[in-house]
mmCIF file of C-alpha atoms in Angstrom:
data_model
loop_
_atom_site.group_PDB
_atom_site.id
_atom_site.type_symbol
_atom_site.label_atom_id
_atom_site.label_comp_id
_atom_site.label_asym_id
_atom_site.label_seq_id
_atom_site.Cartn_x
_atom_site.Cartn_y
_atom_site.Cartn_z
ATOM 1 C CA MET A 1 -47.895 85.632 298.076
ATOM 2 C CA LEU A 2 -51.490 86.403 299.371
ATOM 3 C CA LEU A 3 -51.815 89.189 295.769
ATOM 4 C CA ALA A 4 -50.558 86.005 293.810
ATOM 5 C CA LEU A 5 -53.381 84.331 295.109
ATOM 6 C CA CYS A 6 -55.680 86.568 295.266
ATOM 7 C CA VAL A 7 -55.323 87.310 291.487
ATOM 8 C CA GLY A 8 -55.352 83.612 290.670
ATOM 9 C CA PHE A 9 -59.128 84.471 291.281
ATOM 10 C CA GLY A 10 -59.536 86.375 288.696
ATOM 11 C CA HIS A 11 -57.788 83.474 286.261
ATOM 12 C CA LEU A 12 -60.131 81.085 287.239
ATOM 13 C CA THR A 13 -63.317 83.208 286.573
ATOM 14 C CA LYS A 14 -62.044 83.742 283.177
ATOM 15 C CA GLN A 15 -61.194 80.060 282.568
ATOM 16 C CA LEU A 16 -64.778 79.294 284.415
ATOM 17 C CA MET A 17 -66.322 82.289 281.651
ATOM 18 C CA LYS A 18 -65.080 79.718 278.640
ATOM 19 C CA LEU A 19 -66.085 76.086 280.337
ATOM 20 C CA ALA A 20 -69.805 78.285 280.500
ATOM 21 C CA GLY A 21 -70.075 79.934 276.991
ATOM 22 C CA GLY A 22 -69.753 83.130 279.331
ATOM 23 C CA ARG A 23 -72.969 82.732 281.869
ATOM 24 C CA VAL A 24 -71.435 83.234 285.316
ATOM 25 C CA VAL A 25 -72.605 83.928 288.617
ATOM 26 C CA LEU A 26 -70.251 84.457 291.247
ATOM 27 C CA ALA A 27 -71.344 84.727 295.094
ATOM 28 C CA LEU A 28 -69.523 86.859 297.767
ATOM 29 C CA GLU A 29 -69.077 84.523 300.906
ATOM 30 C CA GLY A 30 -67.399 86.564 303.881
ATOM 31 C CA GLY A 31 -63.972 85.936 305.136
ATOM 32 C CA HIS A 32 -61.976 86.816 308.245
ATOM 33 C CA ASP A 33 -59.403 88.684 305.489
ATOM 34 C CA LEU A 34 -61.186 91.899 304.532
ATOM 35 C CA THR A 35 -58.134 92.957 302.254
ATOM 36 C CA ALA A 36 -57.765 89.483 300.288
ATOM 37 C CA ILE A 37 -61.632 89.869 299.814
ATOM 38 C CA CYS A 38 -61.075 92.767 298.329
ATOM 39 C CA ASP A 39 -58.440 91.973 296.277
ATOM 40 C CA ALA A 40 -59.787 88.490 295.170
ATOM 41 C CA SER A 41 -63.425 89.971 294.210
ATOM 42 C CA GLU A 42 -62.132 93.159 292.600
ATOM 43 C CA SER A 43 -59.765 90.715 290.739
ATOM 44 C CA CYS A 44 -63.326 88.107 289.480
ATOM 45 C CA VAL A 45 -64.987 91.725 288.614
ATOM 46 C CA ALA A 46 -62.197 92.058 286.510
ATOM 47 C CA ALA A 47 -61.956 88.871 284.513
ATOM 48 C CA LEU A 48 -66.316 89.475 284.666
ATOM 49 C CA LEU A 49 -65.615 93.101 282.681
ATOM 50 C CA GLY A 50 -63.365 91.359 280.191
ATOM 51 C CA ASP A 51 -60.195 93.198 281.592
ATOM 52 C CA GLU A 52 -56.509 92.513 281.136
ATOM 53 C CA LEU A 53 -55.879 90.712 284.442
ATOM 54 C CA ASP A 54 -52.818 90.460 286.371
ATOM 55 C CA PRO A 55 -50.081 87.796 285.181
ATOM 56 C CA VAL A 56 -49.831 85.692 287.797
ATOM 57 C CA PRO A 57 -46.183 85.230 288.876
ATOM 58 C CA LEU A 58 -43.956 82.562 287.790
ATOM 59 C CA THR A 59 -43.614 81.261 291.519
ATOM 60 C CA VAL A 60 -46.797 80.500 292.181
ATOM 61 C CA LEU A 61 -47.017 78.894 288.585
ATOM 62 C CA GLN A 62 -44.085 76.454 289.823
ATOM 63 C CA GLN A 63 -46.085 75.084 292.813
ATOM 64 C CA LYS A 64 -47.194 71.764 293.159
ATOM 65 C CA PRO A 65 -50.777 71.512 295.056
ATOM 66 C CA CYS A 66 -50.476 70.252 298.844
ATOM 67 C CA PRO A 67 -50.688 66.506 298.618
ATOM 68 C CA LYS A 68 -53.697 67.066 300.714
ATOM 69 C CA ALA A 69 -55.304 68.926 297.842
ATOM 70 C CA THR A 70 -53.758 66.197 295.643
ATOM 71 C CA ALA A 71 -54.934 63.466 297.795
ATOM 72 C CA SER A 72 -58.904 65.155 297.250
ATOM 73 C CA LEU A 73 -58.507 65.582 293.879
ATOM 74 C CA GLU A 74 -57.724 61.959 293.315
ATOM 75 C CA ARG A 75 -60.220 60.584 295.390
ATOM 76 C CA VAL A 76 -62.826 62.882 293.670
ATOM 77 C CA ILE A 77 -61.529 61.829 289.947
ATOM 78 C CA GLU A 78 -62.047 58.208 291.060
ATOM 79 C CA ILE A 79 -65.821 58.976 292.019
ATOM 80 C CA GLN A 80 -66.561 61.109 289.063
ATOM 81 C CA SER A 81 -64.938 59.192 286.586
ATOM 82 C CA LYS A 82 -67.711 56.558 286.731
ATOM 83 C CA HIS A 83 -70.015 59.264 285.662
ATOM 84 C CA TRP A 84 -67.653 61.638 283.382
ATOM 85 C CA THR A 85 -65.081 59.920 281.649
ATOM 86 C CA SER A 86 -63.391 62.915 280.626
ATOM 87 C CA VAL A 87 -62.289 63.592 284.196
ATOM 88 C CA GLN A 88 -59.896 60.269 283.945
ATOM 89 C CA ARG A 89 -57.840 62.145 281.143
ATOM 90 C CA LEU A 90 -56.821 64.949 283.961
ATOM 91 C CA ALA A 91 -55.233 62.152 286.992
ATOM 92 C CA PRO A 92 -52.044 62.236 286.068
ATOM 93 C CA THR A 93 -51.751 66.028 286.038
ATOM 94 C CA VAL A 94 -53.810 66.302 289.672
ATOM 95 C CA GLY A 95 -49.602 66.666 291.449
ATOM 96 C CA GLN A 96 -48.327 68.507 289.157
ATOM 97 C CA SER A 97 -48.021 72.208 288.659
ATOM 98 C CA LEU A 98 -49.812 74.330 286.390
ATOM 99 C CA LEU A 99 -46.894 74.806 284.506
ATOM 100 C CA ASP A 100 -46.271 71.016 283.821
ATOM 101 C CA THR A 101 -49.258 70.327 283.609
ATOM 102 C CA GLN A 102 -49.655 72.670 280.718
ATOM 103 C CA ARG A 103 -46.376 71.870 278.819
ATOM 104 C CA ARG A 104 -47.720 68.197 279.147
ATOM 105 C CA GLU A 105 -51.034 69.275 277.181
ATOM 106 C CA LYS A 106 -48.996 70.928 274.452
ATOM 107 C CA ASP A 107 -46.440 67.842 274.348
ATOM 108 C CA GLU A 108 -50.326 65.623 273.777
ATOM 109 C CA ALA A 109 -51.053 68.066 271.377
ATOM 110 C CA ASP A 110 -48.453 68.117 269.031
ATOM 111 C CA THR A 111 -48.354 64.452 268.884
ATOM 112 C CA LEU A 112 -51.588 64.418 267.931
ATOM 113 C CA THR A 113 -51.540 67.394 265.294
ATOM 114 C CA ALA A 114 -48.410 65.323 263.900
ATOM 115 C CA MET A 115 -49.553 61.904 264.055
ATOM 116 C CA ALA A 116 -53.014 63.407 262.176
ATOM 117 C CA SER A 117 -50.656 65.331 259.701
ATOM 118 C CA LEU A 118 -48.773 61.610 258.713
ATOM 119 C CA THR A 119 -52.142 59.881 258.459
ATOM 120 C CA VAL A 120 -53.683 62.439 256.298
ATOM 121 C CA ASP A 121 -49.567 62.713 254.045
ATOM 122 C CA ASN A 122 -49.886 58.539 253.923
ATOM 123 C CA ASP A 123 -53.537 59.115 252.706
ATOM 124 C CA GLN A 124 -52.720 61.379 249.996
ATOM 125 C CA GLN A 125 -49.108 59.694 248.881
ATOM 126 C CA LYS A 126 -51.680 56.265 248.464
ATOM 127 C CA THR A 127 -54.304 58.311 246.482
ATOM 128 C CA SER A 128 -51.983 59.857 244.036
ATOM 129 C CA THR A 129 -49.794 56.633 244.006
ATOM 130 C CA GLU A 130 -53.024 54.659 242.557
ATOM 131 C CA THR A 131 -53.888 57.229 240.369
ATOM 132 C CA SER A 132 -50.480 57.232 238.428
ATOM 133 C CA ARG A 133 -50.273 53.794 238.566
ATOM 134 C CA SER A 134 -53.430 53.255 236.595
ATOM 135 C CA ALA A 135 -52.736 55.746 234.253
ATOM 136 C CA GLU A 136 -49.428 54.875 233.133
ATOM 137 C CA GLU A 137 -50.628 50.928 233.727
ATOM 138 C CA PRO A 138 -53.634 49.814 233.440
ATOM 139 C CA MET A 139 -54.513 46.372 234.899
ATOM 140 C CA GLU A 140 -55.457 43.420 232.713
ATOM 141 C CA GLU A 141 -58.856 42.171 233.320
ATOM 142 C CA GLU A 142 -58.486 39.108 235.246
ATOM 143 C CA PRO A 143 -59.890 36.003 232.626
ATOM 144 C CA VAL A 144 -63.326 34.631 232.937
ATOM 145 C CA LEU A 145 -62.627 31.475 233.837
#
């Protein structure tokens, strides 16, 4: 289980690199478990180098955060959403596992894509109907009163 957590640091580093456009600085802080520090550091450096990371075990991806972490995140979102409205979107996912959150985001993206294609299709149908109607049946001008 400890190795899975250490691999997670590499994946977090990779996500931070995406968010920061690759500009990330890491600092090593001391700790009590030298093996964990070594494994986590190795995973972070691998992410910085762009190496392929070991996959996070499915059991870890299915875990929900502990209640104290969820409560802390909910409070942070409550406070920060006053300044950063984009974090409000994250509120419903705080207590979910990573897999559940990813499924939710995929479902939302699929829904938006479907809605957008319906809108485009509808606009195209209106335009083509109006064009064919005007060519087939030109409207007579309104009489001047």
